[in-house]
Short mmCIF file of C-alpha atoms and ligand atoms in Angstrom, two decimals:
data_model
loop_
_atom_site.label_atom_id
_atom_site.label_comp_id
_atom_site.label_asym_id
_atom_site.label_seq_id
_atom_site.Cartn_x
_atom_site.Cartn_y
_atom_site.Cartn_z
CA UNK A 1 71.60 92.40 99.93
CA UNK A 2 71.58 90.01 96.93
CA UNK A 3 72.17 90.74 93.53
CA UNK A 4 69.69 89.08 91.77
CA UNK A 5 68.18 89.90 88.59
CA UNK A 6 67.22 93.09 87.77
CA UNK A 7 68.83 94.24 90.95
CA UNK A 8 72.17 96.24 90.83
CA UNK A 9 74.73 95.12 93.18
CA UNK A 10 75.39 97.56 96.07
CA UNK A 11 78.19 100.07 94.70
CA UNK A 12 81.44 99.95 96.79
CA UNK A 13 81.04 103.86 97.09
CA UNK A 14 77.75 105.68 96.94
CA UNK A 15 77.60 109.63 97.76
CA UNK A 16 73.91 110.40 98.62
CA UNK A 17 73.15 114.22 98.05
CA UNK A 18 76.00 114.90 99.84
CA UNK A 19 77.02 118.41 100.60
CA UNK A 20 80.44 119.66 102.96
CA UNK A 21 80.53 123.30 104.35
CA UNK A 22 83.27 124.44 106.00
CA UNK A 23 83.09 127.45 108.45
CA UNK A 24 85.55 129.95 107.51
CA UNK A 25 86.54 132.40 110.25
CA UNK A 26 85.18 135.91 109.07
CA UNK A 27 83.90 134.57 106.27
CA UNK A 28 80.90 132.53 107.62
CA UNK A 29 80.25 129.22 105.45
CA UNK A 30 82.07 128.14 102.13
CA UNK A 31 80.10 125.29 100.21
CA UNK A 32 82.78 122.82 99.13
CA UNK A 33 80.30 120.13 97.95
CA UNK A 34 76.88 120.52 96.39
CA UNK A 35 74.24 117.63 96.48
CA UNK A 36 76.53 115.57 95.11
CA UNK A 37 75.16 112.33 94.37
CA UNK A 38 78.12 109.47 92.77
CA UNK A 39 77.99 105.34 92.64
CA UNK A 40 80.72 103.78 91.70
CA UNK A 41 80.80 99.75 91.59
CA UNK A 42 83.11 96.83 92.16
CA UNK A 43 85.98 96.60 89.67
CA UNK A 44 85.60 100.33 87.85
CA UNK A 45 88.20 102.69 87.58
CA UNK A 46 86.88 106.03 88.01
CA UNK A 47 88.58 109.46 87.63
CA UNK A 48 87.46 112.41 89.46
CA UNK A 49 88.62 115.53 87.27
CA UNK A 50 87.81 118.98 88.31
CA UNK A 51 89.68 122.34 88.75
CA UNK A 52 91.61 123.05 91.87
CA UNK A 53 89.55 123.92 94.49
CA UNK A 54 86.28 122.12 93.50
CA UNK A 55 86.24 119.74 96.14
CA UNK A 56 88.49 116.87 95.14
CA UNK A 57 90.11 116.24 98.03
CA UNK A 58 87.07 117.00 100.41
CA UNK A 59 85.47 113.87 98.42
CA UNK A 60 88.42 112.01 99.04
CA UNK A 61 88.65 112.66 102.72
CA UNK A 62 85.49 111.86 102.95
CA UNK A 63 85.34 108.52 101.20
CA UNK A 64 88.55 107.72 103.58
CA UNK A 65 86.42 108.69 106.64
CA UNK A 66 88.82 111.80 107.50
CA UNK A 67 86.03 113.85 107.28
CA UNK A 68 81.71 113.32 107.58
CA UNK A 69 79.74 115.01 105.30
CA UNK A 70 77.37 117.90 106.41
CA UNK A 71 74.33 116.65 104.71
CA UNK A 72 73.90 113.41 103.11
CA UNK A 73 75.23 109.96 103.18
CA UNK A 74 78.62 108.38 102.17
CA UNK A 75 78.83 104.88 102.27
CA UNK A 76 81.83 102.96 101.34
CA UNK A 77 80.35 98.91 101.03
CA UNK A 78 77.80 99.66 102.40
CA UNK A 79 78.80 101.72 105.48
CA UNK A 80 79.69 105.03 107.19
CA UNK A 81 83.66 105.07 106.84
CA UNK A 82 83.88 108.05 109.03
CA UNK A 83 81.75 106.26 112.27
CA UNK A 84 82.97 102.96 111.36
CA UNK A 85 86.88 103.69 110.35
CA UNK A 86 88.05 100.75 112.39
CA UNK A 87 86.38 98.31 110.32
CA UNK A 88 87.54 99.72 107.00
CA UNK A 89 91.42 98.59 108.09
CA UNK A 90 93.00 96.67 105.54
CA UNK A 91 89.79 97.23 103.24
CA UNK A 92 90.77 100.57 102.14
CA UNK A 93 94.33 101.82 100.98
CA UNK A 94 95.13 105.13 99.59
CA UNK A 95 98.06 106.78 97.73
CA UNK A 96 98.07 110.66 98.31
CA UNK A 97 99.43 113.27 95.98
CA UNK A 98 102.98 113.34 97.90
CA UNK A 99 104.05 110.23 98.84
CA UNK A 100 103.95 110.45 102.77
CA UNK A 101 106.17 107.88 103.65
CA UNK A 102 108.12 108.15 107.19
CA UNK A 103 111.46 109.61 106.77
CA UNK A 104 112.82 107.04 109.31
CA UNK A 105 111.90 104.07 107.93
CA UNK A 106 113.47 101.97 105.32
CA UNK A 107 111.30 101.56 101.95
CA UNK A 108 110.21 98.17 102.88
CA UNK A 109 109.79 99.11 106.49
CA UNK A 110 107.09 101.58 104.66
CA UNK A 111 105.66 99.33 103.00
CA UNK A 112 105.38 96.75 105.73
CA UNK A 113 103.25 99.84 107.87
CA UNK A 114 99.70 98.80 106.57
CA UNK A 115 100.79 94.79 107.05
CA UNK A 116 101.52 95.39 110.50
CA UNK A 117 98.69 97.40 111.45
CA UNK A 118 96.67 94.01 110.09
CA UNK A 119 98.55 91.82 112.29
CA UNK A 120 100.89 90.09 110.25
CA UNK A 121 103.73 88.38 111.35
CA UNK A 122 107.31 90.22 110.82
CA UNK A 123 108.49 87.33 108.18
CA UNK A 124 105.23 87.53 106.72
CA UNK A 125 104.96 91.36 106.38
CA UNK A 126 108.86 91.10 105.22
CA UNK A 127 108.26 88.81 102.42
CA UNK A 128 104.64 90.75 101.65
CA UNK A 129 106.53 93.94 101.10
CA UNK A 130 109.89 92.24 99.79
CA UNK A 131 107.45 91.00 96.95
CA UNK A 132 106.11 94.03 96.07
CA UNK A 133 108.96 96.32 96.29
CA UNK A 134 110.26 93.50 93.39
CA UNK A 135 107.17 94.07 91.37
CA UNK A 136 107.59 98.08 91.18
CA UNK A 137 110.78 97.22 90.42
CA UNK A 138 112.51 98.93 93.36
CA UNK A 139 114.64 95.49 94.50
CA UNK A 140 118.05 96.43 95.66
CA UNK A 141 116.15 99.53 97.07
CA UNK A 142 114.58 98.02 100.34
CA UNK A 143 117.01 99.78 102.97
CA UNK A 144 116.93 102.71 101.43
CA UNK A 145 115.47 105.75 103.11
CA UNK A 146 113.48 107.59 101.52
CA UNK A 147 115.64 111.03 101.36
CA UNK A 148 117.95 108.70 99.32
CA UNK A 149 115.18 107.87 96.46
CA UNK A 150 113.81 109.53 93.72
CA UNK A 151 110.42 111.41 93.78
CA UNK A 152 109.36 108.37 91.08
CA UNK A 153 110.59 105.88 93.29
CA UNK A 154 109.39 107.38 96.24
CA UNK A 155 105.87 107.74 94.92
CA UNK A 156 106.22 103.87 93.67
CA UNK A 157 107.19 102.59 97.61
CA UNK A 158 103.74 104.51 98.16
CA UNK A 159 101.93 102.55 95.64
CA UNK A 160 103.91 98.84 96.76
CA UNK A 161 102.54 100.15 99.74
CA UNK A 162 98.84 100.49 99.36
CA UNK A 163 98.68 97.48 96.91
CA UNK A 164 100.51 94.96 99.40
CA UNK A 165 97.42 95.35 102.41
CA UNK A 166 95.34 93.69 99.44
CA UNK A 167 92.72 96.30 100.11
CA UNK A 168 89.64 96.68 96.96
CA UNK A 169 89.63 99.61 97.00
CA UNK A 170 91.96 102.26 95.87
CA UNK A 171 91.95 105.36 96.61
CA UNK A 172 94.12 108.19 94.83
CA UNK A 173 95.19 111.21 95.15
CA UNK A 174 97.16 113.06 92.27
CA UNK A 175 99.78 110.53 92.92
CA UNK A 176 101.56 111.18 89.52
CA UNK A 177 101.55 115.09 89.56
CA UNK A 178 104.78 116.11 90.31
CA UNK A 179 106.64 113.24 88.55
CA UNK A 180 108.10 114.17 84.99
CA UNK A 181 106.22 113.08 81.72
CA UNK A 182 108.05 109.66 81.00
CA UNK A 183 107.79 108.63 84.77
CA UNK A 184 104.64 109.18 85.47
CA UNK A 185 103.30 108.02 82.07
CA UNK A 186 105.38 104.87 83.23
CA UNK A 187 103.53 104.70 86.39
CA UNK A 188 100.18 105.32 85.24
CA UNK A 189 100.85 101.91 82.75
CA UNK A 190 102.04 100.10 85.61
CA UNK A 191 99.27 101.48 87.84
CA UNK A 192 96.10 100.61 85.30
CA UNK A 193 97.81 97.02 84.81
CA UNK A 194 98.26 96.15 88.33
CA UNK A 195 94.49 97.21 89.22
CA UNK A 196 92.91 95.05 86.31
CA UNK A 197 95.16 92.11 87.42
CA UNK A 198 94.13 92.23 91.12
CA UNK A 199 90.37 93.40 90.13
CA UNK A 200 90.27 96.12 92.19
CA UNK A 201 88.36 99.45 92.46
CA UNK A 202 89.83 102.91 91.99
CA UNK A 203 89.05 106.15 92.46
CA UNK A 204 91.84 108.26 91.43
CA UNK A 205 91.54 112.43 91.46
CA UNK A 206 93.07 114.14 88.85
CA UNK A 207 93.07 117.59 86.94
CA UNK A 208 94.54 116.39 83.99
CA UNK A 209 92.22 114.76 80.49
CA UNK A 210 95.08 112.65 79.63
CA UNK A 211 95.72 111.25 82.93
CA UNK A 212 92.11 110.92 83.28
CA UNK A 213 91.86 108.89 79.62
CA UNK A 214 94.81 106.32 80.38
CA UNK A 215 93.55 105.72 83.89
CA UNK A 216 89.87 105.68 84.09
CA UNK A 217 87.06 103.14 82.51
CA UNK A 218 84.82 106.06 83.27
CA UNK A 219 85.61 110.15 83.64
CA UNK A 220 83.45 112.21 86.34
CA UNK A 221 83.91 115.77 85.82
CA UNK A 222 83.44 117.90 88.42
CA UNK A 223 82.54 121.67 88.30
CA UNK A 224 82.70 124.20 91.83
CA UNK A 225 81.29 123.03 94.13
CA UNK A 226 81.87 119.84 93.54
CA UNK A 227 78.83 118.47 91.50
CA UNK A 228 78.80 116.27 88.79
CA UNK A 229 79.16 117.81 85.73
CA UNK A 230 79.63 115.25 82.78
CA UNK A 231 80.04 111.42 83.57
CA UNK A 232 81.13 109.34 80.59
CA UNK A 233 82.11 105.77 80.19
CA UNK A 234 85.60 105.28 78.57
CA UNK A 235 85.28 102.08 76.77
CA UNK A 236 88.41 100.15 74.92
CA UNK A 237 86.76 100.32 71.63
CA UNK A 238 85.94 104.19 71.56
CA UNK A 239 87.29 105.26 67.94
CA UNK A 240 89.48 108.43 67.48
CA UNK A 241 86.79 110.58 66.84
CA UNK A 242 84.56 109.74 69.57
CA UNK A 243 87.50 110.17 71.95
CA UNK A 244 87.83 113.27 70.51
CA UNK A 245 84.43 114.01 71.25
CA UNK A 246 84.55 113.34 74.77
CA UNK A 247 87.68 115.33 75.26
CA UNK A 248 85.96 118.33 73.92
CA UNK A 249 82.85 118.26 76.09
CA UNK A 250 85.21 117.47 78.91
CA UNK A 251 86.52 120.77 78.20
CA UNK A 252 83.70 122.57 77.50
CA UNK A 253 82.25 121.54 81.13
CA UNK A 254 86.21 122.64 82.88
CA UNK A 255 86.18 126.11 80.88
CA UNK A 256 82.67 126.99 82.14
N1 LIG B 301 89.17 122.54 106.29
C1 LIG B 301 88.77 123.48 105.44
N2 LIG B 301 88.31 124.69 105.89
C2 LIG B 301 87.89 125.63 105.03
N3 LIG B 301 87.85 125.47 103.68
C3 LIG B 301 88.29 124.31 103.19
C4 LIG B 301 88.77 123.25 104.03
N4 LIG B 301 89.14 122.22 103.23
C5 LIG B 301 88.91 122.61 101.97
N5 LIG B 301 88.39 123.86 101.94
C6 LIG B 301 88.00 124.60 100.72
O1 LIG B 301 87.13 123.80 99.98
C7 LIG B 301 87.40 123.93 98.57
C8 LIG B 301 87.69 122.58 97.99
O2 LIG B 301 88.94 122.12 98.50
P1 LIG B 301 89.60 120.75 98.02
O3 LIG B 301 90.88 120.60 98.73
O4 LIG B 301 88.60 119.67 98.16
O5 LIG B 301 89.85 121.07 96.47
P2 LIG B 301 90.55 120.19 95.34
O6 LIG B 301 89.54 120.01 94.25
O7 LIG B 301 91.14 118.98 95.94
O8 LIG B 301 91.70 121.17 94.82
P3 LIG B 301 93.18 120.83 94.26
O9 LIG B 301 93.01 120.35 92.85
O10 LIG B 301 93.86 122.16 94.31
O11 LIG B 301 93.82 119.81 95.16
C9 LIG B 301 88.57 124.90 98.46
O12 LIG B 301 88.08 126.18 98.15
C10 LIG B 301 89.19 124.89 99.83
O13 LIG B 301 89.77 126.11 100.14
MG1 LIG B 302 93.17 118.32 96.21
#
């Protein structure tokens, strides 16, 4: 497809009236997306917000190709990540809302998991994951197991992790939730910077409006079952006010 003028470029993610049911045992069938339709292009950083239960995660699983939609499309550049998972290696990393590293490997033998599984050679992946261990500031920390780190640090071997396949797309889940204010305020800083650097896309889930404001260039709200609600552009030079603005329709939209 080229991009040529007056033609968008294709959007790394698309949701095409998309709905998920789920069959619940003596319940019969429990709508978890509606007709959800979503784009979101190359080098945006979008956050999902919606109330527990509105179909966050079933979004997310289904933009990682854990799980296929029950009507509709999802295409992730262009193509089915759930049929075609294998090619999406090393194209797609994600950070999920507890860290789920493997309790018997090191930190940087965590972080080297996604290097090897692209073929890398050991002093390669080593010096791949050595490097960004350094960055998240976690050097001096490589042999640890994780039982013997933080929750912060933890979560931040999770992020070294997805950032050192080089994937463009991010994918996140809550990562910050259960860290303390100062920590994951930290994080979120460090988090926004690295993704501008490395121009990469994110879609990060979240039920928080501040998290939401210091992550995203662009806030989807979602309301039960997940359909798009509000969808708002954050820009840099938004004054006070309008910021203000957008935080009260946001809330408007999550109270209703
Ligand atoms: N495998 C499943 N079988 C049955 N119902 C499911 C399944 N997975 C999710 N659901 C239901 O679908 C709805 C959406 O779930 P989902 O996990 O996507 O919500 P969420 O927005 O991520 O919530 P939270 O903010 O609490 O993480 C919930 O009501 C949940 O119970
Ligand atoms: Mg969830």
């Amino acid at each position: 497809m080229t991009a040529g003028p007056g033609r968008l470029e294709e959007p790394v993610v698309r949701f095409d009236r998309v709905t998920k049911l789920f069959e619940r045992p003596g319940e019969g069938t429990f709508r978890a997306v509606d007709d959800l339709s979503l784009e979101i292009h190359a080098g945006t950083r979008v956050a999902l917000l919606g109330k527990t239960g509105c179909g966050k995660s079933t979004m997310f699983n289904m933009i990682a190709g854990l799980l296929d939609p029950t009507e509709g499309t999802v295409t992730v550049n262009g193509r089915d990540p759930f049929r075609e998972f294998d090619s999406f290696r090393g194209k797609l990393a994600v950070v999920f809302q507890n860290d789920r590293l493997l309790p018997w490997r090191t930190a940087i033998g965590n972080v080297e998991i996604g290097l090897e599984m692209l073929g890398l050679a050991p002093q390669e992946r080593h010096d791949m994951a050595q490097r960004w261990l350094t960055q998240l500031g976690l050097g001096g920390h490589e042999n640890d197991y994780p039982h013997a780190l933080s929750g912060g640090m933890r979560q931040r071997v999770s992020i070294a992790r997805a950032f050192a396949t080089n994937a463009g797309l991010l994918l996140c889940d809550e990562p910050f939730s259960a860290l303390d204010e100062i920590t994951g305020q930290r994080l979120r800083e460090e988090f926004v910077s690295l993704v501008r650097e490395k121009r990469k896309t994110a879609v990060f889930i979240t039920h928080s409006i501040n998290e939401a404001f210091q992550i995203g260039d662009r806030i989807v709200v979602l309301k039960r079952p997940a359909r798009i609600a509000y969808d708002v552009k954050i820009s840099p030079d938004l004054d006070a006010a309008e910021k203000e603005a957008i935080r009260a329709r946001i809330l408007d939209e999550l109270s209703a």
